Amino acid sequence: MVAFQTGYLKAHYPAEYMAAVLSRNINDIKKITTFMDETRRMGMEVLGPDVNESNVKFTVNKDGNVRFGLGGIKGVGESAVLQMNQEREENGIYKSIYDLVERVNLNSLNKKNLEAMAVAGAFDCFTSISRAQYFSIDSKGINFIENLIRYGNNAKVVKNSSQQSLFGGYGGFDIIKPEATPCPDWPKLEKLNREKEVIGIYLSSHPLDDFKLEISTFTTATLADLQNLREIIDKDVVVAGRVIDTKPGMGKNGKPYGSFTLQDYTDSFRFMMFDKEYLEFSKF
């Protein structure tokens, strides 16, 4: 009965169904990766977090694509997200990062939260500022996010005091908005690795995307296939991936050995090398 019900939902409400499945498994990275692949296979995109569109968990946007939930970013509390979303629903989308820090409660949405959201790409909708610029240091040794928090707090103080004055307004003076220090954006691999640190997966793209043609043309298996080695006994297998870890060692017999871990779109796998094989390939 459950199989029929879920099958019906997946067929008739595919985006909503996949958003619910992803939300249910938000803390299981391997399952999330599998379900994201299924979502894309069904013709939908899984978009990164966005302060003007995301809720706490995965949702469906107006274009029918799945939007990553802000609650899935490490270091961002659910209460902070709920408060920020309530402000957005009551008073409209955030027009800029300055508008955001003027309006949200910066006790709930603190420096740690803002940094994690910047790394995850939740502020990419404010196209004039790159992810790297949120961490750029000014001449006083203070980074842009700290300056934004100061600006937001000062704006609230002035706004509250002006509401209590006879004439309103900002009392005849303006608060100077801090400017992001110009700096080059992070290289693609650094951006993706930082993104993975706070989300748990590569979301906006993948380090292997530049090699999709080679992987699809020359490989005969994925690393996930290697989890069941009995099925590929006596078969030649070609896999591809990124080396994400290497470990050298010395056996009791005094001979060196080592291992390396490959990672592809599906999984990671640790390969062991001994004796002559290790000596030959370790230089690579």
Short mmCIF file of C-alpha atoms in Angstrom, two decimals:
data_model
loop_
_atom_site.label_atom_id
_atom_site.label_comp_id
_atom_site.label_asym_id
_atom_site.label_seq_id
_atom_site.Cartn_x
_atom_site.Cartn_y
_atom_site.Cartn_z
CA MET A 1 0.00 0.00 0.00
CA VAL A 2 2.81 2.42 0.91
CA ALA A 3 4.62 1.52 -2.33
CA PHE A 4 1.52 2.44 -4.36
CA GLN A 5 1.05 5.69 -2.45
CA THR A 6 4.66 6.80 -2.83
CA GLY A 7 4.67 5.70 -6.47
CA TYR A 8 1.60 7.86 -7.11
CA LEU A 9 3.18 10.86 -5.39
CA LYS A 10 6.45 10.45 -7.30
CA ALA A 11 4.57 10.23 -10.61
CA HIS A 12 2.16 13.13 -10.08
CA TYR A 13 4.07 15.41 -7.67
CA PRO A 14 7.71 14.61 -8.52
CA ALA A 15 9.34 17.79 -7.20
CA GLU A 16 7.37 17.81 -3.94
CA TYR A 17 8.00 14.10 -3.44
CA MET A 18 11.76 14.38 -3.97
CA ALA A 19 11.95 17.48 -1.75
CA ALA A 20 10.26 15.48 1.03
CA VAL A 21 12.58 12.49 0.54
CA LEU A 22 15.65 14.74 0.60
CA SER A 23 14.41 16.54 3.72
CA ARG A 24 13.80 13.20 5.45
CA ASN A 25 17.42 12.17 4.80
CA ILE A 26 19.06 15.57 5.27
CA ASN A 27 21.62 14.16 7.73
CA ASP A 28 22.62 11.14 5.62
CA ILE A 29 25.08 12.40 3.01
CA LYS A 30 25.26 9.16 0.98
CA LYS A 31 21.48 8.96 0.68
CA ILE A 32 21.27 12.66 -0.16
CA THR A 33 23.73 12.17 -3.02
CA THR A 34 21.74 9.22 -4.36
CA PHE A 35 18.42 11.07 -4.18
CA MET A 36 19.93 14.18 -5.77
CA ASP A 37 21.06 12.05 -8.72
CA GLU A 38 17.55 10.62 -8.98
CA THR A 39 16.06 14.14 -8.88
CA ARG A 40 18.30 15.23 -11.76
CA ARG A 41 17.49 12.03 -13.69
CA MET A 42 13.82 13.02 -13.41
CA GLY A 43 14.62 16.32 -15.13
CA MET A 44 14.70 18.64 -12.11
CA GLU A 45 17.53 20.68 -10.68
CA VAL A 46 18.69 20.61 -7.06
CA LEU A 47 19.59 24.24 -6.45
CA GLY A 48 21.86 25.53 -3.70
CA PRO A 49 20.66 27.41 -0.61
CA ASP A 50 19.30 30.93 -1.18
CA VAL A 51 18.26 33.41 1.54
CA ASN A 52 15.47 34.70 -0.69
CA GLU A 53 13.99 31.31 -1.59
CA SER A 54 15.09 28.56 0.83
CA ASN A 55 13.20 27.41 3.90
CA VAL A 56 14.58 25.22 6.68
CA LYS A 57 14.34 22.00 4.67
CA PHE A 58 14.21 21.17 0.95
CA THR A 59 11.35 22.90 -0.87
CA VAL A 60 10.04 23.34 -4.41
CA ASN A 61 10.46 26.76 -6.03
CA LYS A 62 8.15 28.47 -8.52
CA ASP A 63 10.04 26.89 -11.46
CA GLY A 64 9.42 23.37 -10.16
CA ASN A 65 13.01 22.75 -9.07
CA VAL A 66 14.15 21.58 -5.63
CA ARG A 67 15.83 24.19 -3.45
CA PHE A 68 18.33 23.18 -0.75
CA GLY A 69 17.22 24.02 2.79
CA LEU A 70 19.14 26.52 4.93
CA GLY A 71 18.79 24.08 7.85
CA GLY A 72 21.08 21.70 5.96
CA ILE A 73 24.04 24.08 6.32
CA LYS A 74 26.35 23.11 9.19
CA GLY A 75 26.49 25.80 11.85
CA VAL A 76 23.14 27.39 10.94
CA GLY A 77 20.46 26.83 13.57
CA GLU A 78 16.83 26.18 12.72
CA SER A 79 15.59 29.03 14.93
CA ALA A 80 17.79 31.54 13.08
CA VAL A 81 16.42 30.34 9.73
CA LEU A 82 12.79 30.47 10.91
CA GLN A 83 13.24 34.02 12.15
CA MET A 84 14.91 35.14 8.92
CA ASN A 85 12.19 33.49 6.82
CA GLN A 86 9.42 35.08 8.88
CA GLU A 87 10.93 38.52 8.25
CA ARG A 88 11.16 37.72 4.52
CA GLU A 89 7.52 36.61 4.36
CA GLU A 90 6.25 39.67 6.26
CA ASN A 91 8.33 42.38 4.58
CA GLY A 92 9.48 40.98 1.24
CA ILE A 93 12.69 39.53 -0.14
CA TYR A 94 16.08 40.84 0.90
CA LYS A 95 17.26 43.37 -1.70
CA SER A 96 20.92 43.23 -0.67
CA ILE A 97 23.18 41.91 2.06
CA TYR A 98 22.87 45.33 3.74
CA ASP A 99 19.08 45.06 3.69
CA LEU A 100 19.37 41.61 5.27
CA VAL A 101 21.58 42.65 8.21
CA GLU A 102 19.37 45.72 8.79
CA ARG A 103 16.27 43.54 9.14
CA VAL A 104 17.26 40.25 10.81
CA ASN A 105 17.99 39.62 14.48
CA LEU A 106 21.79 39.46 14.58
CA ASN A 107 21.74 37.77 17.98
CA SER A 108 20.09 34.74 16.40
CA LEU A 109 21.77 35.02 13.01
CA ASN A 110 25.30 35.53 14.30
CA LYS A 111 28.75 35.71 12.70
CA LYS A 112 29.14 31.92 12.57
CA ASN A 113 25.78 31.55 10.82
CA LEU A 114 26.54 34.29 8.30
CA GLU A 115 29.97 32.82 7.48
CA ALA A 116 28.52 29.34 6.89
CA MET A 117 25.75 30.76 4.68
CA ALA A 118 28.26 32.80 2.65
CA VAL A 119 30.45 29.72 2.07
CA ALA A 120 27.40 27.61 1.10
CA GLY A 121 26.36 30.18 -1.52
CA ALA A 122 23.19 31.38 0.25
CA PHE A 123 24.17 34.99 -0.56
CA ASP A 124 24.99 34.33 -4.23
CA CYS A 125 21.70 36.04 -5.12
CA PHE A 126 23.45 39.31 -4.22
CA THR A 127 25.59 39.17 -7.33
CA SER A 128 27.70 42.28 -6.65
CA ILE A 129 29.65 40.51 -3.86
CA SER A 130 31.56 37.23 -4.35
CA ARG A 131 31.83 34.51 -1.70
CA ALA A 132 35.50 35.33 -1.10
CA GLN A 133 34.73 39.00 -0.43
CA TYR A 134 32.68 38.16 2.66
CA PHE A 135 35.98 37.01 4.20
CA SER A 136 38.15 39.82 2.82
CA ILE A 137 40.04 41.88 5.41
CA ASP A 138 39.94 45.68 5.46
CA SER A 139 42.77 48.07 6.42
CA LYS A 140 41.88 47.67 10.12
CA GLY A 141 42.19 43.88 10.00
CA ILE A 142 38.42 43.28 10.21
CA ASN A 143 36.61 41.03 7.74
CA PHE A 144 33.54 42.09 5.79
CA ILE A 145 31.06 39.94 7.73
CA GLU A 146 32.14 41.53 11.03
CA ASN A 147 31.70 44.97 9.47
CA LEU A 148 28.25 43.96 8.23
CA ILE A 149 27.21 42.89 11.73
CA ARG A 150 28.38 46.25 13.15
CA TYR A 151 26.53 48.07 10.40
CA GLY A 152 23.33 46.09 11.00
CA ASN A 153 23.40 46.72 14.75
CA ASN A 154 24.07 50.45 14.26
CA ALA A 155 21.24 50.70 11.72
CA LYS A 156 18.82 49.18 14.23
CA VAL A 157 19.90 51.60 16.98
CA VAL A 158 19.43 54.62 14.71
CA LYS A 159 16.10 53.32 13.40
CA ASN A 160 14.77 52.74 16.92
CA SER A 161 15.90 56.18 18.12
CA SER A 162 14.42 57.90 15.05
CA GLN A 163 11.06 56.22 15.68
CA GLN A 164 11.00 57.80 19.12
CA SER A 165 11.91 61.30 17.84
CA LEU A 166 9.38 63.94 16.82
CA PHE A 167 10.28 64.12 13.15
CA GLY A 168 11.41 60.54 12.42
CA GLY A 169 14.06 59.97 9.78
CA TYR A 170 17.68 59.18 10.64
CA GLY A 171 18.27 62.35 12.63
CA GLY A 172 20.03 64.17 9.83
CA PHE A 173 22.90 61.72 9.33
CA ASP A 174 23.48 58.53 7.38
CA ILE A 175 25.13 55.33 8.47
CA ILE A 176 28.01 54.54 6.15
CA LYS A 177 27.68 51.11 4.58
CA PRO A 178 30.88 49.06 4.76
CA GLU A 179 32.36 48.12 1.42
CA ALA A 180 33.70 44.68 0.63
CA THR A 181 37.43 44.78 0.00
CA PRO A 182 38.15 43.86 -3.64
CA CYS A 183 39.79 40.43 -3.91
CA PRO A 184 39.90 37.57 -6.42
CA ASP A 185 37.17 34.98 -6.02
CA TRP A 186 38.18 31.53 -4.77
CA PRO A 187 39.37 29.08 -7.45
CA LYS A 188 36.69 26.56 -8.42
CA LEU A 189 38.17 23.67 -6.43
CA GLU A 190 38.60 25.76 -3.27
CA LYS A 191 35.04 27.07 -3.58
CA LEU A 192 33.67 23.54 -3.95
CA ASN A 193 35.76 22.15 -1.07
CA ARG A 194 34.60 24.95 1.24
CA GLU A 195 31.03 24.37 0.10
CA LYS A 196 31.34 20.68 0.90
CA GLU A 197 32.67 21.50 4.40
CA VAL A 198 29.44 23.28 5.35
CA ILE A 199 26.91 21.30 3.26
CA GLY A 200 28.51 17.85 3.26
CA ILE A 201 28.31 17.44 -0.52
CA TYR A 202 29.39 19.20 -3.70
CA LEU A 203 26.25 21.06 -4.71
CA SER A 204 26.80 23.92 -7.18
CA SER A 205 29.04 21.67 -9.29
CA HIS A 206 31.55 18.82 -8.82
CA PRO A 207 35.35 18.77 -9.20
CA LEU A 208 34.97 15.94 -11.73
CA ASP A 209 32.56 17.87 -13.97
CA ASP A 210 35.44 18.96 -16.22
CA PHE A 211 36.16 15.28 -16.94
CA LYS A 212 32.63 13.97 -17.57
CA LEU A 213 33.40 13.05 -21.18
CA GLU A 214 36.47 10.99 -20.25
CA ILE A 215 34.70 9.30 -17.33
CA SER A 216 31.66 8.31 -19.40
CA THR A 217 33.84 7.14 -22.31
CA PHE A 218 36.62 5.17 -20.63
CA THR A 219 35.28 3.79 -17.33
CA THR A 220 33.46 0.49 -16.97
CA ALA A 221 32.30 0.85 -13.35
CA THR A 222 31.68 3.39 -10.61
CA LEU A 223 33.32 3.27 -7.21
CA ALA A 224 29.94 2.36 -5.72
CA ASP A 225 30.09 -0.83 -7.82
CA LEU A 226 33.25 -1.85 -5.96
CA GLN A 227 31.36 -2.14 -2.69
CA ASN A 228 30.30 -5.61 -3.87
CA LEU A 229 33.54 -7.10 -5.21
CA ARG A 230 32.12 -10.60 -5.60
CA GLU A 231 30.13 -9.45 -8.64
CA ILE A 232 33.26 -8.35 -10.51
CA ILE A 233 35.66 -11.22 -9.70
CA ASP A 234 37.93 -12.01 -12.71
CA LYS A 235 36.71 -8.92 -14.58
CA ASP A 236 38.81 -6.00 -15.80
CA VAL A 237 37.45 -2.84 -14.24
CA VAL A 238 38.26 0.76 -15.16
CA VAL A 239 37.24 3.46 -12.67
CA ALA A 240 38.00 7.17 -12.39
CA GLY A 241 37.97 9.68 -9.57
CA ARG A 242 39.90 12.19 -7.48
CA VAL A 243 42.60 11.06 -5.08
CA ILE A 244 41.40 12.46 -1.76
CA ASP A 245 43.77 10.65 0.62
CA THR A 246 47.08 8.74 0.61
CA LYS A 247 48.71 6.75 3.41
CA PRO A 248 52.22 5.21 3.32
CA GLY A 249 53.23 2.42 5.70
CA MET A 250 55.97 -0.05 6.55
CA GLY A 251 55.27 -3.76 7.01
CA LYS A 252 56.76 -6.02 9.70
CA ASN A 253 59.00 -7.49 7.03
CA GLY A 254 60.51 -4.05 6.41
CA LYS A 255 58.85 -3.61 3.04
CA PRO A 256 56.88 -0.43 2.28
CA TYR A 257 53.22 -0.43 1.35
CA GLY A 258 50.56 2.21 0.94
CA SER A 259 46.97 3.06 0.12
CA PHE A 260 45.10 5.76 -1.74
CA THR A 261 41.43 6.68 -1.68
CA LEU A 262 39.59 7.56 -4.89
CA GLN A 263 36.30 9.47 -4.93
CA ASP A 264 33.84 9.76 -7.83
CA TYR A 265 30.23 10.95 -8.10
CA THR A 266 28.88 7.83 -6.41
CA ASP A 267 31.19 6.87 -3.56
CA SER A 268 34.81 6.54 -2.45
CA PHE A 269 37.03 3.45 -2.33
CA ARG A 270 40.39 2.69 -0.71
CA PHE A 271 42.96 0.82 -2.80
CA MET A 272 45.97 -0.99 -1.27
CA MET A 273 49.38 -1.36 -2.93
CA PHE A 274 52.25 -3.63 -1.86
CA ASP A 275 55.87 -4.40 -2.73
CA LYS A 276 56.88 -3.64 -6.34
CA GLU A 277 53.43 -2.29 -7.21
CA TYR A 278 53.70 0.29 -4.45
CA LEU A 279 57.25 1.29 -5.37
CA GLU A 280 56.25 1.70 -9.00
CA PHE A 281 53.05 3.68 -8.50
CA SER A 282 53.72 5.66 -5.30
CA LYS A 283 55.69 8.27 -7.27
CA PHE A 284 52.44 9.22 -8.99
#
